[in-house]
CSV table of C-alpha atoms in Angstrom, one decimal:
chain,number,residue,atom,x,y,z
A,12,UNK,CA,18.0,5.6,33.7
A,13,UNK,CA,16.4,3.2,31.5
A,14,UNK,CA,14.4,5.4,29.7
A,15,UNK,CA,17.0,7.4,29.1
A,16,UNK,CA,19.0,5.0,28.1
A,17,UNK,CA,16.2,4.0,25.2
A,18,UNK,CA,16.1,7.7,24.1
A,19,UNK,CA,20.2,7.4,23.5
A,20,UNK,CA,19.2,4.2,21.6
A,21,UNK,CA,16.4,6.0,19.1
A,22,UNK,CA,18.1,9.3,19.0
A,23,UNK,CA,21.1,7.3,17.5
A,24,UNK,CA,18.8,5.2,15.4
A,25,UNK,CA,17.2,7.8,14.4
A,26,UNK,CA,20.3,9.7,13.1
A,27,UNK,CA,20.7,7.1,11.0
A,28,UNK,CA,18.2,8.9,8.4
A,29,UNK,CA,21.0,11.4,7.8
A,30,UNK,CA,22.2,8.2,5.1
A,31,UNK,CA,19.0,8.9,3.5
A,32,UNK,CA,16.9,6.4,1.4
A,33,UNK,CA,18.6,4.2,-0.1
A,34,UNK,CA,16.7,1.9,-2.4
A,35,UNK,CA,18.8,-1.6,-3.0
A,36,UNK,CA,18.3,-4.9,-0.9
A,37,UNK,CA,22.2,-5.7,-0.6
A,38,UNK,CA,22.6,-4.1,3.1
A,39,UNK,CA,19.8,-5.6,4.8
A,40,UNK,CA,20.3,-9.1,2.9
A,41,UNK,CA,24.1,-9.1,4.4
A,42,UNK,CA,22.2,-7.6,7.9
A,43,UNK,CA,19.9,-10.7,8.1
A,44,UNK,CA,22.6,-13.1,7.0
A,45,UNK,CA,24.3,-11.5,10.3
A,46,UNK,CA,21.3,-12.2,12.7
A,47,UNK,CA,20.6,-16.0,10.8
A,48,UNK,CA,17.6,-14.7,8.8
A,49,UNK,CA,15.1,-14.5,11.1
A,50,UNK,CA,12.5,-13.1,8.2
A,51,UNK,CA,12.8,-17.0,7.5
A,52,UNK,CA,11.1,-17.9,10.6
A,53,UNK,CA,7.6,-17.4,10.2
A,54,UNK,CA,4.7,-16.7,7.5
A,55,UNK,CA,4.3,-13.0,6.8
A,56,UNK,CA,1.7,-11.0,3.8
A,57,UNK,CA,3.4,-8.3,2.1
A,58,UNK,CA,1.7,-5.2,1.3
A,59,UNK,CA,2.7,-2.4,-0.8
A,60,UNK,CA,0.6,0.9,-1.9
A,61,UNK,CA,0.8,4.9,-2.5
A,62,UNK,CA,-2.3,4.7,0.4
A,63,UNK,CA,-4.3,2.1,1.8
A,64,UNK,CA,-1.6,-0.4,3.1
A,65,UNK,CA,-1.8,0.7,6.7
A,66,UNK,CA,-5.6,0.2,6.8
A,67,UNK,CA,-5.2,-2.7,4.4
A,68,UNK,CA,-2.9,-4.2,6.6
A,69,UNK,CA,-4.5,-3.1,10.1
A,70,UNK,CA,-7.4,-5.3,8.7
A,71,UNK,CA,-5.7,-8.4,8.0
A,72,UNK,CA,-4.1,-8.0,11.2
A,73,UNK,CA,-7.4,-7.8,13.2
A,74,UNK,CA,-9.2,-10.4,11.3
A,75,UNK,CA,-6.0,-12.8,11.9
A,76,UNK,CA,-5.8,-11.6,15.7
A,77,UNK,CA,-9.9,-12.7,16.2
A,78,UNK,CA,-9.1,-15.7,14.9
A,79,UNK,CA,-6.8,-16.3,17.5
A,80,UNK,CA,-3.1,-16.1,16.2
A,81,UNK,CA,-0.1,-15.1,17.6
A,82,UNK,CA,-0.4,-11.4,14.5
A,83,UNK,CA,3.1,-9.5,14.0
A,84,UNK,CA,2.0,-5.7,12.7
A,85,UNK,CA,5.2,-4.0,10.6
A,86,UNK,CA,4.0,-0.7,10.0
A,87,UNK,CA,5.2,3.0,9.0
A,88,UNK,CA,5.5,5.5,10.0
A,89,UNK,CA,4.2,5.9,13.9
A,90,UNK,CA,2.6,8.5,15.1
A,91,UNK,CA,3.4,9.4,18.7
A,92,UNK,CA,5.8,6.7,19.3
A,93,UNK,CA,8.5,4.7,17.8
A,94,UNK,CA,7.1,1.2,19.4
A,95,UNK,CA,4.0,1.8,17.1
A,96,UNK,CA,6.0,0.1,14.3
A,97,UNK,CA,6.4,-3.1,15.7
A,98,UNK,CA,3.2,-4.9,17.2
A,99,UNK,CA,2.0,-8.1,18.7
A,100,UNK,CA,-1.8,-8.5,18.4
A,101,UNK,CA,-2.2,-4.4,18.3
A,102,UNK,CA,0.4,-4.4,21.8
A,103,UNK,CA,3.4,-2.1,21.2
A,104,UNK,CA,6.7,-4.0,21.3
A,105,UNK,CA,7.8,-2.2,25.3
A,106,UNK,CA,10.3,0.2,26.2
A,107,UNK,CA,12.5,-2.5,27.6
A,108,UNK,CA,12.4,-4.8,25.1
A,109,UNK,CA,13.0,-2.5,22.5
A,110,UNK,CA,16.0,-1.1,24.4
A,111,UNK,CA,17.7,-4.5,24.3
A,112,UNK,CA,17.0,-5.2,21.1
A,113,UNK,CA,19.0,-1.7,20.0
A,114,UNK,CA,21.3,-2.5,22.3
A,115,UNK,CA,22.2,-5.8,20.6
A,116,UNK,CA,21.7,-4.5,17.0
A,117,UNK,CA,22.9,-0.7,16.9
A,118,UNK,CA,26.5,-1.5,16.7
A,119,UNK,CA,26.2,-4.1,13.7
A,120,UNK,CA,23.3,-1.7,11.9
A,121,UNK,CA,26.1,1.1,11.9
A,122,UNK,CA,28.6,-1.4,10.7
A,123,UNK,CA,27.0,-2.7,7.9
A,124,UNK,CA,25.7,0.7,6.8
A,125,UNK,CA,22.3,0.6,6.8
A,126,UNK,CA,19.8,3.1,7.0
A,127,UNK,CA,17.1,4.2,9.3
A,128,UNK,CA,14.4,2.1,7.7
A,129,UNK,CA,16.6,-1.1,7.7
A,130,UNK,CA,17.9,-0.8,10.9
A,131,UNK,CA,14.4,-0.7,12.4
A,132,UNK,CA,13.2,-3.4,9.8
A,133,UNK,CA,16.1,-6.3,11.2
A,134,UNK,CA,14.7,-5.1,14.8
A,135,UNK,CA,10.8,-6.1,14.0
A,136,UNK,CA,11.8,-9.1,12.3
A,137,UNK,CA,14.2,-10.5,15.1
A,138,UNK,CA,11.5,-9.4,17.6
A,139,UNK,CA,8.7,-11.2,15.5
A,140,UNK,CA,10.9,-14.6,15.1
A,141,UNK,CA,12.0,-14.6,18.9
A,142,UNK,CA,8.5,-14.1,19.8
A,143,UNK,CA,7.2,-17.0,17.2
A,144,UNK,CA,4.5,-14.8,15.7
A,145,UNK,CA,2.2,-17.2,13.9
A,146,UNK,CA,1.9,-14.5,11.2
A,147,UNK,CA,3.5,-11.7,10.7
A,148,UNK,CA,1.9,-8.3,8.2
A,149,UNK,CA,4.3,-6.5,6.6
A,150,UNK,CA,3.8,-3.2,5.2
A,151,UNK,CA,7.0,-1.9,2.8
A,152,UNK,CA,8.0,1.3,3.6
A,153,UNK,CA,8.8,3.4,-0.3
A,154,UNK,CA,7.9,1.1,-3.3
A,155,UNK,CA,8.5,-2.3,-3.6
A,156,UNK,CA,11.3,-3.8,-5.7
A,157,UNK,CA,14.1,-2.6,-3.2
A,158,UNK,CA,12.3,-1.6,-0.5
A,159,UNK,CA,14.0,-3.2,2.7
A,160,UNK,CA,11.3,-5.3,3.4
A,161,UNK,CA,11.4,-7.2,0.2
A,162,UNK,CA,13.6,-9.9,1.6
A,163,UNK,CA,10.3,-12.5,2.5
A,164,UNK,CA,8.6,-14.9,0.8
A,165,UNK,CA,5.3,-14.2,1.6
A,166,UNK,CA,2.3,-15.9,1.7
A,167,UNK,CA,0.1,-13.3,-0.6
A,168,UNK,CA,1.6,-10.3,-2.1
A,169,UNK,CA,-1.2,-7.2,-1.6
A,170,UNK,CA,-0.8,-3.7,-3.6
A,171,UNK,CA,-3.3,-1.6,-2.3
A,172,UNK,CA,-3.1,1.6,-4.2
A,173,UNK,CA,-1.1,3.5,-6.9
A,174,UNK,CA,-0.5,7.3,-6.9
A,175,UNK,CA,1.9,9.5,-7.6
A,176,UNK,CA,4.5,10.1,-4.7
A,177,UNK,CA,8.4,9.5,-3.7
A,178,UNK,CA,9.0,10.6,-7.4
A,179,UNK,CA,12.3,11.3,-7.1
A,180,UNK,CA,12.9,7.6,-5.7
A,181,UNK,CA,10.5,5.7,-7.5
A,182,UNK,CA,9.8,7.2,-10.8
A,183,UNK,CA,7.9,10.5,-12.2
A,184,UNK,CA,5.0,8.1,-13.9
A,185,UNK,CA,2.3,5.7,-12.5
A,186,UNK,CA,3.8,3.8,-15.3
A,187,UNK,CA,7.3,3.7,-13.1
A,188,UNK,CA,5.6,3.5,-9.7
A,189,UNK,CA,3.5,0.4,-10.6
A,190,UNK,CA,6.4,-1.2,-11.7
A,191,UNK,CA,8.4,-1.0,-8.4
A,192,UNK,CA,5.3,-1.8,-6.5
A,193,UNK,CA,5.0,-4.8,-8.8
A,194,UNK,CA,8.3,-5.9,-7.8
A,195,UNK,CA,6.9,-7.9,-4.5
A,196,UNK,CA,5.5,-10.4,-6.6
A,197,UNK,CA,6.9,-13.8,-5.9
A,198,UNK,CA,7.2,-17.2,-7.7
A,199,UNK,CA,3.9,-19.2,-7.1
A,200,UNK,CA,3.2,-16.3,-4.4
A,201,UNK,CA,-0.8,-14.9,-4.9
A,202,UNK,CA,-1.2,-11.5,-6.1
A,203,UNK,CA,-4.2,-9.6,-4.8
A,204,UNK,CA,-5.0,-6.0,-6.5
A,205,UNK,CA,-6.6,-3.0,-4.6
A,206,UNK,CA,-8.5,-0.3,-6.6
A,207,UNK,CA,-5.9,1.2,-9.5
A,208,UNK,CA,-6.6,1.8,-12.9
A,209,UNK,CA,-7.5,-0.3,-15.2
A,210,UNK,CA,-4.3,0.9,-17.7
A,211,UNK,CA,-2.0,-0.5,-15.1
A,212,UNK,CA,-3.5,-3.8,-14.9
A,213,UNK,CA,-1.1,-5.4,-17.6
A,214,UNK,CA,2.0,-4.7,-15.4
A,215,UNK,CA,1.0,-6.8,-12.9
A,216,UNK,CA,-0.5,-9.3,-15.0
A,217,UNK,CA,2.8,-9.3,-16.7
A,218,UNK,CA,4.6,-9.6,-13.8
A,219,UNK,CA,1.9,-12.4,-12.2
A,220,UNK,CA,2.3,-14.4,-15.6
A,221,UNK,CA,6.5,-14.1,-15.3
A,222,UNK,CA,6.1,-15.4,-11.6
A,223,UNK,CA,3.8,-18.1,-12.2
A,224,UNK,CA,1.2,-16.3,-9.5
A,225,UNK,CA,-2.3,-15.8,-9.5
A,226,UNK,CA,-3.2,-12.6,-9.8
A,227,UNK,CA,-7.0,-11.6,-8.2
A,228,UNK,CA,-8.6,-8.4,-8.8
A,229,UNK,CA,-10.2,-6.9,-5.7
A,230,UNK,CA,-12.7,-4.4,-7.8
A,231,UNK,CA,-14.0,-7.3,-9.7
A,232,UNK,CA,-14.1,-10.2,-7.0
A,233,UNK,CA,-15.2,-8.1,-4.5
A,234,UNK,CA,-18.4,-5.2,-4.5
A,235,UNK,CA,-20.6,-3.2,-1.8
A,236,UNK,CA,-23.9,-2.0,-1.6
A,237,UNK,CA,-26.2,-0.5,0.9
A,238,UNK,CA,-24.0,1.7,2.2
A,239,UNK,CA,-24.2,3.4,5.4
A,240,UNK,CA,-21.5,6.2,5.7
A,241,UNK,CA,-21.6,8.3,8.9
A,242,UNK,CA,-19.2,10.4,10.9
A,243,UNK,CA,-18.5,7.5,13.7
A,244,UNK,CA,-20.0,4.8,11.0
A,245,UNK,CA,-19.4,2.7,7.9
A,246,UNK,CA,-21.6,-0.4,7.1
A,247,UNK,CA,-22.4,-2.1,4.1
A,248,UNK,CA,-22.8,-5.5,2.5
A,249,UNK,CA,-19.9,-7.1,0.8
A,250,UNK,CA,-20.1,-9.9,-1.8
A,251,UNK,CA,-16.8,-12.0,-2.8
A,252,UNK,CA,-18.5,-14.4,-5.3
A,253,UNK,CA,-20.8,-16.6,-3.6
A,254,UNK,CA,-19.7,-15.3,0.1
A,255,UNK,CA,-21.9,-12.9,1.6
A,256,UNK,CA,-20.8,-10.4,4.4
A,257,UNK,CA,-24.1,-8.2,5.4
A,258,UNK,CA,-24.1,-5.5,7.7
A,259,UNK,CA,-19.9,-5.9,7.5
A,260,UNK,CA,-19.4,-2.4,10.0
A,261,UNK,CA,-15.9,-1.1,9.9
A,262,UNK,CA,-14.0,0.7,12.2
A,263,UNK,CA,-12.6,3.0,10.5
A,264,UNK,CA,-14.7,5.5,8.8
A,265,UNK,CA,-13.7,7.7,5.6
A,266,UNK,CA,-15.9,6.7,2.5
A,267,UNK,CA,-12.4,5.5,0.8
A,268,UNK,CA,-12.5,2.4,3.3
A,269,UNK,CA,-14.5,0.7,1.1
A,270,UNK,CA,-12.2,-0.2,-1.3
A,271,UNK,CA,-9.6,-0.8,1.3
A,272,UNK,CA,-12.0,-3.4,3.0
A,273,UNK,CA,-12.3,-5.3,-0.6
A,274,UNK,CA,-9.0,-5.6,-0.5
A,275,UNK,CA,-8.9,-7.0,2.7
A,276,UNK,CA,-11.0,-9.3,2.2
A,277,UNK,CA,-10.1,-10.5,-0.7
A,278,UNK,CA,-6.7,-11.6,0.8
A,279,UNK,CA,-8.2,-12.9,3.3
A,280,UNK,CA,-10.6,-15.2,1.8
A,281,UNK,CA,-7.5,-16.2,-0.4
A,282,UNK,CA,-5.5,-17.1,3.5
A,283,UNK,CA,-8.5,-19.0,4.7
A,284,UNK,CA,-6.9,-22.5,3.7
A,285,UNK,CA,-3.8,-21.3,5.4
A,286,UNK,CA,-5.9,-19.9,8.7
A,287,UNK,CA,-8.7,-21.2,10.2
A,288,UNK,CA,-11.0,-18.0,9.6
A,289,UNK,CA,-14.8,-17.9,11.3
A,290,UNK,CA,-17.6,-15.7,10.0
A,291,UNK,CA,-17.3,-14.4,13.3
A,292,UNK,CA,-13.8,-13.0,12.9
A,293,UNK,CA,-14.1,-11.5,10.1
A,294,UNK,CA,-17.1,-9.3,11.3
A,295,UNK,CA,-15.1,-8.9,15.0
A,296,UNK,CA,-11.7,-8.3,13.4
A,297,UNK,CA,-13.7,-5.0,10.8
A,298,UNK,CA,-15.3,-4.0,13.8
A,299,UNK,CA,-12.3,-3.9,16.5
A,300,UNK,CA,-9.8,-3.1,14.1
A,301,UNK,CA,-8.8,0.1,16.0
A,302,UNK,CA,-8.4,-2.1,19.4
A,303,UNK,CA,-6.6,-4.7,17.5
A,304,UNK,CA,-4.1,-2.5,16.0
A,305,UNK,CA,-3.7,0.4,17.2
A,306,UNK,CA,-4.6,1.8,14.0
A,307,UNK,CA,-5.8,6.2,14.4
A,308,UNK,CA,-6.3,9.0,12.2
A,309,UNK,CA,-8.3,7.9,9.5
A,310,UNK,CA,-11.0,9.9,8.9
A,311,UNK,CA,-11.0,10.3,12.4
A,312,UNK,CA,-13.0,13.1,14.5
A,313,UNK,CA,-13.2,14.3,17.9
A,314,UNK,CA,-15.0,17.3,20.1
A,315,UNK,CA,-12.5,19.8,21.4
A,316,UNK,CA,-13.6,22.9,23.2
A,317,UNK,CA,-16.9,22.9,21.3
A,318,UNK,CA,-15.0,22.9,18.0
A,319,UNK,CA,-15.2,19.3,16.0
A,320,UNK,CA,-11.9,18.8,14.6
A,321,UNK,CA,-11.2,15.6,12.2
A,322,UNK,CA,-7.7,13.5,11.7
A,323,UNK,CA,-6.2,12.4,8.8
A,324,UNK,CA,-3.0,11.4,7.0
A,325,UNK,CA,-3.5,12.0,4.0
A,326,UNK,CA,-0.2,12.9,3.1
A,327,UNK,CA,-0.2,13.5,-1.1
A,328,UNK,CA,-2.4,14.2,-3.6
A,329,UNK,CA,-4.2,10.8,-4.0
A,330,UNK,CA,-4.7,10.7,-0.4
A,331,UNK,CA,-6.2,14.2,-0.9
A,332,UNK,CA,-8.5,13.6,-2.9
A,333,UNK,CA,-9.5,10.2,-1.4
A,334,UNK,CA,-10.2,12.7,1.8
A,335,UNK,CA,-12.0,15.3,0.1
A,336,UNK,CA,-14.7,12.7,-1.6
A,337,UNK,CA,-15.7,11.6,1.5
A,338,UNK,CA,-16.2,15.1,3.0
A,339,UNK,CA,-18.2,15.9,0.3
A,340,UNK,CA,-20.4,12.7,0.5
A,341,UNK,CA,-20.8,13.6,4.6
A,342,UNK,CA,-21.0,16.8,4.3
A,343,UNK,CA,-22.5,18.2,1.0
A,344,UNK,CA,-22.0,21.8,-0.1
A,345,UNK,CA,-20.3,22.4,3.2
A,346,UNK,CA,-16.7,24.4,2.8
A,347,UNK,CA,-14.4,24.0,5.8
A,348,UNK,CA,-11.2,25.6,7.5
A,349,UNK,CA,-7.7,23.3,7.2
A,350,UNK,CA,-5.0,22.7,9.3
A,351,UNK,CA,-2.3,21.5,6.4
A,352,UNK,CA,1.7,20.6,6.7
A,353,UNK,CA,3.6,19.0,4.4
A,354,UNK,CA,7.4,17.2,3.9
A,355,UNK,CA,9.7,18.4,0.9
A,356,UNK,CA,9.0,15.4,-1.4
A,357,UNK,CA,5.4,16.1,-1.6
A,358,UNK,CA,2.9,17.5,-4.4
A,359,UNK,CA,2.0,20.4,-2.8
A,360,UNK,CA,0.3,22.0,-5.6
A,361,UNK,CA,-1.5,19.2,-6.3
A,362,UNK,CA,-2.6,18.6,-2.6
A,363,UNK,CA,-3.4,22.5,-2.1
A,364,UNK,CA,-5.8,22.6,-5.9
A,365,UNK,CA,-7.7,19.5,-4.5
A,366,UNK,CA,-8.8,20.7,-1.0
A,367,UNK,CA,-9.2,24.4,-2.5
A,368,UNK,CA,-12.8,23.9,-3.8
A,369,UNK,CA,-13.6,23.3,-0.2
A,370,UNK,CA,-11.6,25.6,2.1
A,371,UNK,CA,-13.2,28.3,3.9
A,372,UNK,CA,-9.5,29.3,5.8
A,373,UNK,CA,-6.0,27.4,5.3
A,374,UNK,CA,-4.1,27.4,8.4
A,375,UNK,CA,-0.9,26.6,7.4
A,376,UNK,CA,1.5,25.2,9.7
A,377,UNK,CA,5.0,23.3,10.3
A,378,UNK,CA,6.1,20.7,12.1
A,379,UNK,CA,9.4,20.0,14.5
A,380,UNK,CA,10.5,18.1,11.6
A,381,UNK,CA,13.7,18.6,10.0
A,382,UNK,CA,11.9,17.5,6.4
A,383,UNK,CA,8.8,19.9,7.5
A,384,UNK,CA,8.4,22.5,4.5
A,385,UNK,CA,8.5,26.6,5.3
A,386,UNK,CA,4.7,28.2,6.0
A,387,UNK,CA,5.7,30.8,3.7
A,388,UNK,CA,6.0,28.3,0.8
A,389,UNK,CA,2.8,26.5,1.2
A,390,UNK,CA,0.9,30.1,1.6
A,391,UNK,CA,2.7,31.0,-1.6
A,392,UNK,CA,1.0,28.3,-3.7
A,393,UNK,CA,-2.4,28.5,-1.8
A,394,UNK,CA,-2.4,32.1,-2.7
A,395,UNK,CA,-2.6,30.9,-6.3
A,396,UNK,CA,-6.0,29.0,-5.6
A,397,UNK,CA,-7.3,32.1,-4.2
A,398,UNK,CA,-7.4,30.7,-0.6
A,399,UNK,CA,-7.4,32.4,2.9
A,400,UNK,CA,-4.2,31.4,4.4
A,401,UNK,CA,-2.9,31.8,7.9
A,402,UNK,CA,0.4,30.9,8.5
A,403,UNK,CA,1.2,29.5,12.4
A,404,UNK,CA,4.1,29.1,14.1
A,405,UNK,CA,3.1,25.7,14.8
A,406,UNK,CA,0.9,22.6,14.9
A,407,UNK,CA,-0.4,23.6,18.2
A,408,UNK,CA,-0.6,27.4,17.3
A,409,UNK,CA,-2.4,26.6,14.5
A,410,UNK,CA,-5.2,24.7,16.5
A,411,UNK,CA,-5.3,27.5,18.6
A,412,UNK,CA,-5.8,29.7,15.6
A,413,UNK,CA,-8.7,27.4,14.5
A,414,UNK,CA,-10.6,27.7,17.8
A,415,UNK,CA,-10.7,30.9,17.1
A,416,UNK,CA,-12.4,30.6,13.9
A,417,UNK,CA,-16.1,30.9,13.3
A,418,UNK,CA,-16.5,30.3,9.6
A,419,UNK,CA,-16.6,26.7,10.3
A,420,UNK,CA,-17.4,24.5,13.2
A,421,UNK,CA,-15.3,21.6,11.8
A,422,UNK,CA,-11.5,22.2,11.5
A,423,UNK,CA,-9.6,19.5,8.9
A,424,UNK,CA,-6.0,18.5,10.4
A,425,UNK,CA,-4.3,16.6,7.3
A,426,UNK,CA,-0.7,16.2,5.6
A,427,UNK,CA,2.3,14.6,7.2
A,428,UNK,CA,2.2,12.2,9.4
A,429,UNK,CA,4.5,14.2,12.1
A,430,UNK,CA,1.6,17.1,11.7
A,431,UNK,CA,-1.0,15.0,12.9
A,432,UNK,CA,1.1,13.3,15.6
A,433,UNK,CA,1.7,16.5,16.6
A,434,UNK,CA,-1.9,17.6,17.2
A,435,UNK,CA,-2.8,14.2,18.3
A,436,UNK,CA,0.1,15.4,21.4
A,437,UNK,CA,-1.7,18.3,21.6
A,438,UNK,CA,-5.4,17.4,21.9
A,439,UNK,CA,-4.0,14.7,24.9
């Protein structure tokens, strides 16, 4: 009865998205007023990013975690379950837990308004304070400036990546999307500065200099070398100035990690006067990171029926293109089959050109989503590229279709999120 119980609980949280996104910080300020502020409670790092701030902030978390602190993990989305979002030390905030915190917060959430996103983002912070995290990560769900996470005063303010995506929320220009990403820089707050182009540097210096904060480029502070990128494998030597991390090997694979991991590390050199950080947890905390977090589907690969078939979410064009340079460094002049589906707000186009120099067969599929786009429209503008398309009736018919395949042994499962969670369910 429980159980069922909870699924009334998410099924009318979850209805909530029928508001929308709505960008603006007045709901969820007059929501945490209600609860007695409990983002107020404990330390938190705020990270932003097109892609990079889940592993970015699964990183953090680990490191933090090894070094033996009580870690809150805010992340989004999940992939198989809603818990995923809201972690303690990589454990799942539990069914019964989770049900008595909806039960005690549904009613005011609807009151006051708010939307999916804020809803679940009062729950993860009244969980996190009630459960005196000593740190908590927290990862901003679209943007920055009025995302509904953007009520802390955070320790260090991390920006991971910038791209071009959410367009119609956060502007048709990286000009427009660095600036809202920019917007979770605080007064006297760190700033730390994944890989982005050089041209949109001056908007967060700008923004560093109005806030009085340090800003600290990741690419410059940060470099590897000896690189060692395999399927299961990546391991290289970092340098941050004079501190050396050799044979650093990272638990998530996907050649892009690399940058992700200078960021990490960045920030968390920065925190080490805050935290007591070993040597030792920083190499445990790269290396466990998946154990730590809970952390999947990057660049992620498994046997299935003799076929190999590989996992990830990259979900727009950047991430695309992040995804196809590592294939291309693991697997050189190899071409490949794909398993793609995509949400409405997406560059398809964009995503479809980028993985077309590379496709041997598209299987195009859609998921049990109700922002899932048609088959028919993603064959439509992979017909343009010149690509073999299949369309499926669904995530699991279309791994089905690719075990039938024989132009390729490896079969690349990639766009939304609820596509891969969906072929995650299936491979179980």
């Amino acid at each position: 009865m429980k159980n069922l119980s909870l699924e009334n609980s998410l099924l009318k949280l979850y209805s909530l998205e029928r508001l929308g996104i709505k960008l603006g910080l007045e709901p969820i300020i007059k929501l945490f007023d209600y609860f007695n502020n409990p983002q107020n409670n404990f330390p938190t790092i705020h990270v932003a990013g097109t892609n990079g701030k889940g592993s970015v902030s699964a990183f953090i978390a680990s490191v933090l975690s090894e070094s033996g602190l009580k870690v809150g993990l805010y992340s989004s989305p999940h992939l198989n379950q809603f818990n995923e979002r809201i972690r303690i030390n990589g454990i799942p905030i539990s069914d019964d837990i989770l049900l008595n915190y909806s039960n005690d917060m549904l009613s005011v959430i609807e009151d006051f308004g708010c939307t999916f996103f804020e809803g679940t983002t009062a729950i993860a912070f009244k969980y996190f304070s009630d459960n005196k995290v000593d740190v908590a990560i927290i990862e901003t769900g679209l943007g920055g400036r009025l995302d509904a996470t953007n009520v802390i005063t955070p320790l260090i303010s991390v920006v991971t990546s910038i791209g071009l995506d959410h367009q119609k929320f956060l502007g048709d220009t990286l000009y427009k999307i660095a600036k809202e990403k920019a917007g979770i820089i605080k007064y006297k707050t760190p700033v730390v500065l994944g890989n982005i182009d050089v041209k949109l540097n001056y908007i967060f210096e700008d923004a560093s200099i109005e806030n009085h904060s340090e800003l600290f480029l990741s690419e410059k502070l940060c470099s590897a070398s000896n690189v060692t990128f395999m399927e299961d494998c990546l391991i290289a030597d970092f340098t941050f100035k004079n501190i050396f991390f050799d044979n650093l090997q990272i638990g998530l694979t996907g050649y892009y990690q690399l940058d992700n991991v200078k960021t990490a590390l960045t920030s968390l050199i920065i925190l080490q006067n805050k935290f007591n950080i070993s040597e030792k947890d920083f190499f445990n905390g790269f290396f466990n990171v998946k154990n730590n977090t809970g952390i999947s589907s990057r660049f992620d690969s498994r046997l299935f029926k003799g076929k190999k078939f590989l996992f990830d979410v990259a979900h727009n064009a950047h991430g695309a293109l992040a995804l196809v340079n590592s294939l291309q460094l693991l697997y050189p002049n190899n071409k490949f089959n794909f398993i793609f589906g995509s949400v409405i707000d997406k560059d398809h186009n964009g995503i479809i050109d980028i993985i077309s120099q590379l496709t041997n067969k598209l299987i195009v599929c859609k998921a049990f989503n109700y922002r899932s786009v048609e088959t028919s429209y993603l064959k439509s503008i992979s017909e343009k590229y010149y690509i073999e398309t299949i369309e499926s009736k669904s995530v699991n018919n279309a791994i089905e279709i690719a075990l039938n395949l024989t132009e390729s042994n490896l079969t690349i499962i990639f766009g939304s999120f609820y596509v891969v969670a969906e072929a995650l369910e299936y491979f179980k």
